[in-house]
mmCIF file of N, CA and C in Angstrom:
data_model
loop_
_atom_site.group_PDB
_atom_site.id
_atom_site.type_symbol
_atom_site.label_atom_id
_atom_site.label_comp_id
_atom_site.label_asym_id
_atom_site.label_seq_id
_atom_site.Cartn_x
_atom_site.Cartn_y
_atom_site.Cartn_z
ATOM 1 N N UNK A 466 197.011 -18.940 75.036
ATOM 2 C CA UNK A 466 195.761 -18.267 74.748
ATOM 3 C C UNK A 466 195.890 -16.757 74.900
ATOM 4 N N UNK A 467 197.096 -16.338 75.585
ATOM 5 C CA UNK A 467 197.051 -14.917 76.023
ATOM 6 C C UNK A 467 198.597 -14.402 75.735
ATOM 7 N N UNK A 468 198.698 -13.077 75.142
ATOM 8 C CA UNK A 468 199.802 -12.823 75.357
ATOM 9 C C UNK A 468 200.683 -12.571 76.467
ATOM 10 N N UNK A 469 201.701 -12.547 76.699
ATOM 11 C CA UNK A 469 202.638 -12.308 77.296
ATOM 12 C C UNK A 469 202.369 -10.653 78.360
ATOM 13 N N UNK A 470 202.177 -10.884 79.765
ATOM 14 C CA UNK A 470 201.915 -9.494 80.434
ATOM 15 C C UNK A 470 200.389 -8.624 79.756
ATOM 16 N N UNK A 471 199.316 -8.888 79.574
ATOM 17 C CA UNK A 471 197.968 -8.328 78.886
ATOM 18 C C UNK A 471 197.514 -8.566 80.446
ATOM 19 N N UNK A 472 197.307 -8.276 81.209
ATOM 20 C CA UNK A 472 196.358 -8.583 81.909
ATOM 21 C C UNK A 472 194.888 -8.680 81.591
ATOM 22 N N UNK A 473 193.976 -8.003 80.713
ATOM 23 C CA UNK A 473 193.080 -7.677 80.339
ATOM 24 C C UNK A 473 192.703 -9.155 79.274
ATOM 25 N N UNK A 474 193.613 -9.600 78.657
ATOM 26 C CA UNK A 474 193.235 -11.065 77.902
ATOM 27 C C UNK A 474 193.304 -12.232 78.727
ATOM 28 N N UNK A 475 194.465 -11.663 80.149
ATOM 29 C CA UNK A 475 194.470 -13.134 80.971
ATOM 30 C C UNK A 475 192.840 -13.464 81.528
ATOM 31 N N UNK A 476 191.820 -11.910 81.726
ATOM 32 C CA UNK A 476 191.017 -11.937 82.177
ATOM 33 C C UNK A 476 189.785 -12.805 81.361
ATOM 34 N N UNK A 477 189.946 -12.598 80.254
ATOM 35 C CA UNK A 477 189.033 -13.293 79.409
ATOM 36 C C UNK A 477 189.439 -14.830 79.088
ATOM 37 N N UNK A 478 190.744 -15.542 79.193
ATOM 38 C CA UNK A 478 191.185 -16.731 79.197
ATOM 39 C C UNK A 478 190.412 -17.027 80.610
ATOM 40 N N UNK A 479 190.460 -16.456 81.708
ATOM 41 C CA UNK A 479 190.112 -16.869 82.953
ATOM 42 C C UNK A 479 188.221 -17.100 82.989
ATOM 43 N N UNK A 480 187.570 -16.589 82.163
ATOM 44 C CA UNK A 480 186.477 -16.271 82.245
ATOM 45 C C UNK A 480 185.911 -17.584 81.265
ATOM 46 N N UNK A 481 186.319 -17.576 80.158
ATOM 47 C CA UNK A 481 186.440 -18.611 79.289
ATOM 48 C C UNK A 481 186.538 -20.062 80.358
ATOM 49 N N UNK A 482 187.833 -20.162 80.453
ATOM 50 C CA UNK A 482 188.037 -21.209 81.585
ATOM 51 C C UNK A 482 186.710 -21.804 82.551
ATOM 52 N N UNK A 483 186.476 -20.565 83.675
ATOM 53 C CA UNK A 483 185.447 -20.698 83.675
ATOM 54 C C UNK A 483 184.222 -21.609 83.520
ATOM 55 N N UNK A 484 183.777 -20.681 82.850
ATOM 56 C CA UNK A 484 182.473 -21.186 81.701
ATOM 57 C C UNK A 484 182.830 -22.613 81.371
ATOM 58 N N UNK A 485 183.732 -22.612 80.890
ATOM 59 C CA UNK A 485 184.062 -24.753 80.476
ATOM 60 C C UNK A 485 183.951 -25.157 81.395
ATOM 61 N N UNK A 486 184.012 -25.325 83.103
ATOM 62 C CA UNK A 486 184.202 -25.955 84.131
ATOM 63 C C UNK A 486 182.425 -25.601 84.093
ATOM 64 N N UNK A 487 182.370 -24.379 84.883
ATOM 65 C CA UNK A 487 180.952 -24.217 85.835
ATOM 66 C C UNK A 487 179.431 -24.802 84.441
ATOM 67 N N UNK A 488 179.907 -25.039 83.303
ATOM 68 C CA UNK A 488 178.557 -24.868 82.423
ATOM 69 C C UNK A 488 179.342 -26.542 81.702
ATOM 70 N N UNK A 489 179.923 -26.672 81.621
ATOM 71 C CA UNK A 489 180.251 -27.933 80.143
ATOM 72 C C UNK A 489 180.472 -29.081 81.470
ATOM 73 N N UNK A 490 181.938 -29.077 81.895
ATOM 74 C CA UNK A 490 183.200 -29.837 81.976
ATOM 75 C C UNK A 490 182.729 -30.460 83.577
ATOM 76 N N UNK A 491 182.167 -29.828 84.825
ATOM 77 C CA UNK A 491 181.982 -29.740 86.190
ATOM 78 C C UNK A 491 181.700 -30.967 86.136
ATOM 79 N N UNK A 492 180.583 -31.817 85.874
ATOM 80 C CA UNK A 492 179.593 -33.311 86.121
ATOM 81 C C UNK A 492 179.876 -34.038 85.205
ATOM 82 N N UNK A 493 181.087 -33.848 83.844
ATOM 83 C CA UNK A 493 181.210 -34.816 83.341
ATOM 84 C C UNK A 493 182.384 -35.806 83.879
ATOM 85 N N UNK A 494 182.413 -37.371 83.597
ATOM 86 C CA UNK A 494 183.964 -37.769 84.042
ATOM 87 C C UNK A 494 184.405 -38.512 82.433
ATOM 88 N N UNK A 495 185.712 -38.576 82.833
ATOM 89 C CA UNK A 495 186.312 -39.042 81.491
ATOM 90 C C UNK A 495 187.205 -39.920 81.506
ATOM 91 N N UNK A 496 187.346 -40.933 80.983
ATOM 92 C CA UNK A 496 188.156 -42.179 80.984
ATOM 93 C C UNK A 496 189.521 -42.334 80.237
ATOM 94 N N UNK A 497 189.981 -40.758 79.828
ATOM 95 C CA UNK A 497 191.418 -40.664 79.353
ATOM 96 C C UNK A 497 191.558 -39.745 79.443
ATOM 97 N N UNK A 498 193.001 -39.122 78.844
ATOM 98 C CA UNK A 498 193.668 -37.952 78.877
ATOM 99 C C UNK A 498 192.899 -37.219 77.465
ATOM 100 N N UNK A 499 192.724 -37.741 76.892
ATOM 101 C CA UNK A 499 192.042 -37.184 75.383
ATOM 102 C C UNK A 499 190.799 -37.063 75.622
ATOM 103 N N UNK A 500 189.589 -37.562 76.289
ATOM 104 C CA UNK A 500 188.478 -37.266 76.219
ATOM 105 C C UNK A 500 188.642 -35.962 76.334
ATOM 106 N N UNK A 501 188.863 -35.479 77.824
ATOM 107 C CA UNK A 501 188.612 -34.124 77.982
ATOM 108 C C UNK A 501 189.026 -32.887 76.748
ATOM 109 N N UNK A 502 190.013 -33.288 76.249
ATOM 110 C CA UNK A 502 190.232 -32.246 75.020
ATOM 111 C C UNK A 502 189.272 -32.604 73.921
ATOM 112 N N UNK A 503 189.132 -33.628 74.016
ATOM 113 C CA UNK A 503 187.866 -33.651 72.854
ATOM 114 C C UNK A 503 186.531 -33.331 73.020
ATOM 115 N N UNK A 504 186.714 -33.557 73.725
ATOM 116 C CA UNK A 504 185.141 -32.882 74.726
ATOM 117 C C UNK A 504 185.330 -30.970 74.532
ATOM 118 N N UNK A 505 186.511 -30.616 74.963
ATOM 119 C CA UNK A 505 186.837 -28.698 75.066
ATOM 120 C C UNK A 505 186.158 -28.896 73.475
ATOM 121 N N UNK A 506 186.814 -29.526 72.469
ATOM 122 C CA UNK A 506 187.144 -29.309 70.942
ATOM 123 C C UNK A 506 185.326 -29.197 70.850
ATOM 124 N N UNK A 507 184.797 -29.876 70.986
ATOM 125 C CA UNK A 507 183.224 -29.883 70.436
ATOM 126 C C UNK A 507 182.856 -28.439 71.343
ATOM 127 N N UNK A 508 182.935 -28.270 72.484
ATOM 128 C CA UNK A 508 182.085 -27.367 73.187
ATOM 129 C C UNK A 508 182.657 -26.105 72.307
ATOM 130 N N UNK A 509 183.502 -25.668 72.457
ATOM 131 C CA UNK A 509 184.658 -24.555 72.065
ATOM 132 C C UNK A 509 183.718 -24.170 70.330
ATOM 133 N N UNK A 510 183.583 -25.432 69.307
ATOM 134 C CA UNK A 510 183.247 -25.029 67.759
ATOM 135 C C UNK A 510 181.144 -24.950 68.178
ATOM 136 N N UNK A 511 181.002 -25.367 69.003
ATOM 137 C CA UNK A 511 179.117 -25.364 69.605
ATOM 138 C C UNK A 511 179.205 -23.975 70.157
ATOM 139 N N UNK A 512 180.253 -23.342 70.711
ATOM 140 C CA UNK A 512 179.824 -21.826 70.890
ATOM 141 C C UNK A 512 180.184 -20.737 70.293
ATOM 142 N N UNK A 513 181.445 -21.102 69.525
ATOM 143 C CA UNK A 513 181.728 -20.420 68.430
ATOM 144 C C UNK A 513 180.393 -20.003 67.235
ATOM 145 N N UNK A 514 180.025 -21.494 66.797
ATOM 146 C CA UNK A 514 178.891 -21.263 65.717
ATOM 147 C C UNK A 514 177.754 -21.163 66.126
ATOM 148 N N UNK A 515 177.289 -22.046 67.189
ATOM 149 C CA UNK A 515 175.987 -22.605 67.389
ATOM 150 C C UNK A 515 175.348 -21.483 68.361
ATOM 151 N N UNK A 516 176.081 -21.084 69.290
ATOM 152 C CA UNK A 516 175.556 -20.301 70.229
ATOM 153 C C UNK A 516 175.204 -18.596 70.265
ATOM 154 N N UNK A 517 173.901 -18.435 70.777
ATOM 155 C CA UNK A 517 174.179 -16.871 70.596
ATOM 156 C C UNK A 517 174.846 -16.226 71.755
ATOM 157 N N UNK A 518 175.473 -15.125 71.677
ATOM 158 C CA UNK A 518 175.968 -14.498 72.545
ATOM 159 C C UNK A 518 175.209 -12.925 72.412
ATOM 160 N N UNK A 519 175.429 -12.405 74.101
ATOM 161 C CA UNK A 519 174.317 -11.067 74.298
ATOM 162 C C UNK A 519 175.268 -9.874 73.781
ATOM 163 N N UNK A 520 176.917 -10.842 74.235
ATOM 164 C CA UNK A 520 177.755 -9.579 73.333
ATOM 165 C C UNK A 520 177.861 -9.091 72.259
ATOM 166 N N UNK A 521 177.052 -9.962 71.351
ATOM 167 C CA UNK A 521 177.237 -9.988 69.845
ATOM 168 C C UNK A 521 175.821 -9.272 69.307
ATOM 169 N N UNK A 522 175.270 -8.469 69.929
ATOM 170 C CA UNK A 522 174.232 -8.800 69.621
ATOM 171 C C UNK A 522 173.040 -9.558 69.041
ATOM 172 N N UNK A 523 173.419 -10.971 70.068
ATOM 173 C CA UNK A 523 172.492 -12.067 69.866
ATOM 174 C C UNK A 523 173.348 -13.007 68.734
ATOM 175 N N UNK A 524 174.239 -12.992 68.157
ATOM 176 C CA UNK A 524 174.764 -13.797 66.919
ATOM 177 C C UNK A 524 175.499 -14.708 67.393
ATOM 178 N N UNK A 525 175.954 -15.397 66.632
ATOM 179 C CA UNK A 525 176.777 -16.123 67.586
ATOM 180 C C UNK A 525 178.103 -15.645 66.915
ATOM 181 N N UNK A 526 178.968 -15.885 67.125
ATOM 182 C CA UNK A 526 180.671 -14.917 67.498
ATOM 183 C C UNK A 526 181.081 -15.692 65.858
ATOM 184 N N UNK A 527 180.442 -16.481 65.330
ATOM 185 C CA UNK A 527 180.957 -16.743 64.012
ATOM 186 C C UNK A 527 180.242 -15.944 62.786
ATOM 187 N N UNK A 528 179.372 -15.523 62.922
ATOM 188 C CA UNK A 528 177.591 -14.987 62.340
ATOM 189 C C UNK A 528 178.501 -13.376 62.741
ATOM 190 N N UNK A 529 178.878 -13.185 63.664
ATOM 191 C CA UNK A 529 179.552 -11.556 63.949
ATOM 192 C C UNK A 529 180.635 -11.013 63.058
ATOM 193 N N UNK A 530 182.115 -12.130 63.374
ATOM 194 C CA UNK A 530 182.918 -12.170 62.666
ATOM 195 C C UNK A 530 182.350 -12.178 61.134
ATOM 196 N N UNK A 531 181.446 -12.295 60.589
ATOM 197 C CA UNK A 531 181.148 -12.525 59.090
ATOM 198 C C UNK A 531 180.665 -12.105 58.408
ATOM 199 N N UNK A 532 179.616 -10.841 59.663
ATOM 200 C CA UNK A 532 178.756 -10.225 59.239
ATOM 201 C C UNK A 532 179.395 -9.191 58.206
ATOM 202 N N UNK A 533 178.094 -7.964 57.521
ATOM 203 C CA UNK A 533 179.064 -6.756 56.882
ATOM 204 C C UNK A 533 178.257 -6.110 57.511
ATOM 205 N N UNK A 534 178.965 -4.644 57.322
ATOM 206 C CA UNK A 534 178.140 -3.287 57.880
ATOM 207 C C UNK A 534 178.396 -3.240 59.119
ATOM 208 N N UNK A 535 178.058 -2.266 59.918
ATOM 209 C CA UNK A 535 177.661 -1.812 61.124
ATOM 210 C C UNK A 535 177.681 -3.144 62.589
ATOM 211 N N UNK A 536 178.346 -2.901 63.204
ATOM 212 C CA UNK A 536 178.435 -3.955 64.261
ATOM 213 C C UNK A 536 178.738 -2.777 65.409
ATOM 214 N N UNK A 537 177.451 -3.039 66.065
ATOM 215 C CA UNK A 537 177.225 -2.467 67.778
ATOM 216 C C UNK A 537 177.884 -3.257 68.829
ATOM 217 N N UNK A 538 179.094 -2.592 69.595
ATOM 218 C CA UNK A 538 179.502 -3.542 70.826
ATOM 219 C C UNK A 538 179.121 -3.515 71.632
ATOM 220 N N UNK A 539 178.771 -4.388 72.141
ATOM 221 C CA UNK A 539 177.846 -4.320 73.772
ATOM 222 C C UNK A 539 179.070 -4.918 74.504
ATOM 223 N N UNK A 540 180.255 -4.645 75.030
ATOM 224 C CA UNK A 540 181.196 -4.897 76.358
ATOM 225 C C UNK A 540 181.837 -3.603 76.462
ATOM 226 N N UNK A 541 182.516 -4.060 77.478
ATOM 227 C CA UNK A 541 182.855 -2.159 77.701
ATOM 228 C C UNK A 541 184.071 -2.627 77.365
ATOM 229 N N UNK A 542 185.094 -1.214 77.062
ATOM 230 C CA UNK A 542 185.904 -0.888 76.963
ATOM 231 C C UNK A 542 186.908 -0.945 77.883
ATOM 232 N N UNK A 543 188.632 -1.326 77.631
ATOM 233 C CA UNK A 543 189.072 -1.398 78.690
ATOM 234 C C UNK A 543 189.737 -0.331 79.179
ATOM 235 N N UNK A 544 189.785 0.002 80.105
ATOM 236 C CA UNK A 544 189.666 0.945 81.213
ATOM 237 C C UNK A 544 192.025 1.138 81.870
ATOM 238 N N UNK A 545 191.902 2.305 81.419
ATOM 239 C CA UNK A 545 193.666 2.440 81.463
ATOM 240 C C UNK A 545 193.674 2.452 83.476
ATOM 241 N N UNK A 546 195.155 1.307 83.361
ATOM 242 C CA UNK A 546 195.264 1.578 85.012
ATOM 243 C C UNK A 546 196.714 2.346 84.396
ATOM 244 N N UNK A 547 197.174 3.186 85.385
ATOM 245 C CA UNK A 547 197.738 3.720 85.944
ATOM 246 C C UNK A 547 198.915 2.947 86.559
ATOM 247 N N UNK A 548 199.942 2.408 86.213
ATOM 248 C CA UNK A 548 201.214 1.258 86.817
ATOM 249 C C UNK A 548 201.620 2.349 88.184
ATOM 250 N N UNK A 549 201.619 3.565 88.459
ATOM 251 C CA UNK A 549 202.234 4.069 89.197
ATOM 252 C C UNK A 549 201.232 4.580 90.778
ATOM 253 N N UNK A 550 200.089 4.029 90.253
ATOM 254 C CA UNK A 550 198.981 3.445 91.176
ATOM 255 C C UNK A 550 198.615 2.436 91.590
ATOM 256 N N UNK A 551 199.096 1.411 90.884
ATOM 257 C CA UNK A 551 198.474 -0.264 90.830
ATOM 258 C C UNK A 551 198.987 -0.944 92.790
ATOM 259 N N UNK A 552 199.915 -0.299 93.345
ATOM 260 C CA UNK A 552 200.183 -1.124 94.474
ATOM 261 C C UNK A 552 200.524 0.191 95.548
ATOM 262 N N UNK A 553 199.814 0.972 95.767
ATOM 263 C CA UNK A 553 199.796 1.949 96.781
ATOM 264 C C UNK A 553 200.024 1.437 98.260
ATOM 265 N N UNK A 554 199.677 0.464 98.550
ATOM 266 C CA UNK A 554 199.869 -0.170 99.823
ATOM 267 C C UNK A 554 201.129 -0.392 100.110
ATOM 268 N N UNK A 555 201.928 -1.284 98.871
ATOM 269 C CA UNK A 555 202.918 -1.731 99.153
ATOM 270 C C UNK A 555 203.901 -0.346 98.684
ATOM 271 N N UNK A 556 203.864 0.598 97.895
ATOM 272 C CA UNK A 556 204.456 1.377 97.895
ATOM 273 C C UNK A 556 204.710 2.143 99.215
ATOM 274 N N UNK A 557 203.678 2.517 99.539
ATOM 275 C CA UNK A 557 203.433 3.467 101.042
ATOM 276 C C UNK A 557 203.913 2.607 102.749
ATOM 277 N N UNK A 558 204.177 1.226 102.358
ATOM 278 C CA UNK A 558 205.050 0.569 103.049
ATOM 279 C C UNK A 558 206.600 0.852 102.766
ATOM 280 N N UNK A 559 206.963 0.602 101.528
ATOM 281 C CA UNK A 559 208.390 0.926 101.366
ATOM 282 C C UNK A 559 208.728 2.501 101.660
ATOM 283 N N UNK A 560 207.947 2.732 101.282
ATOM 284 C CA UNK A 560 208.301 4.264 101.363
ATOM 285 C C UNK A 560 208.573 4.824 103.060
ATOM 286 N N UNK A 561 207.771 4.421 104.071
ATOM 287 C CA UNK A 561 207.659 4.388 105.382
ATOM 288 C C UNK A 561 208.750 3.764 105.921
ATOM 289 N N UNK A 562 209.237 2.410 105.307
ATOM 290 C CA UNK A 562 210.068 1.961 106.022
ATOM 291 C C UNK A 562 211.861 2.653 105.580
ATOM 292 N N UNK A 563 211.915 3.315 104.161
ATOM 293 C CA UNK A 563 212.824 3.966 103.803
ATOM 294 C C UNK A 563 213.203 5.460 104.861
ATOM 295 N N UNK A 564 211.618 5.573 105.312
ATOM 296 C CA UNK A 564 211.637 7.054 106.141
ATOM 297 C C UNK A 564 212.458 6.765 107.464
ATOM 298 N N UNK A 565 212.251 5.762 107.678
ATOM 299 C CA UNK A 565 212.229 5.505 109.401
ATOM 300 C C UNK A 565 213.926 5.124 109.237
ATOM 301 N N UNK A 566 214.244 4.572 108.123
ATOM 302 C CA UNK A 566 216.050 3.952 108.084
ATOM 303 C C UNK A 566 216.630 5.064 107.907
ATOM 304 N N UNK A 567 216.013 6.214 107.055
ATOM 305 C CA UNK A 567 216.897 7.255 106.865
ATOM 306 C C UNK A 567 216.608 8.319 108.372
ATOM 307 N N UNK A 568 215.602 8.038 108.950
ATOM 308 C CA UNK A 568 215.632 9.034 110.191
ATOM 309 C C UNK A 568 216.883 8.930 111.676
ATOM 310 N N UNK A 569 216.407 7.188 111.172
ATOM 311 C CA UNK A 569 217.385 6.700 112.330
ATOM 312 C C UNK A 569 218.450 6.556 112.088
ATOM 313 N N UNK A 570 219.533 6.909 110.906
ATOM 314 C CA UNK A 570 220.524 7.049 110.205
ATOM 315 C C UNK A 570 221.528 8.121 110.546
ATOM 316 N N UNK A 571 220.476 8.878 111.294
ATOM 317 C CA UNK A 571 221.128 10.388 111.163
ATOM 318 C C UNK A 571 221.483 10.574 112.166
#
């Protein structure tokens, strides 16, 4: 569902996910290995077409995709991290413990 290292799509597979458990999938039970995918298969084409979404402005994500003209996004934008910020903790550990080997080195 996600490419390879995106963090930003793993987030929306995760969110997706989600939503099938806490809203569809949670209280149902199923008597094979196939129900449950057949069960995803109906919910998955019921929110694709059937459902509106607030992101879409109100359309549902098939009615969006199809539309013409002008399409307003209502989600935000994703937001650049910085890789040379992402683990300051653990950097500022190595870095400390590099200080202390090279102090006591000498």
């Amino acid at each position: 569902m996600t490419e390879k290292s995106d963090l930003y799509e793993n987030a929306v597979a995760e969110r997706v996910n989600g939503i099938l458990k806490s809203e569809w999938i949670y209280e149902e039970c199923f008597e094979s290995f196939q129900a449950p995918k057949e069960r995803i298969d109906e919910i998955v084409i019921f929110c694709n077409s059937l459902r509106p979404h607030a992101s879409c402005d109100w359309l549902t994500p098939f009615e969006a995709e199809h539309r013409t003209g002008k399409f307003k996004h209502h989600w935000s934008r994703k937001t650049v991290i910085r890789k040379s910020y992402v683990n300051l903790y653990q950097d500022n550990i190595f870095w400390t413990k590099m200080l202390i080997f090279n102090y006591q080195s000498l």
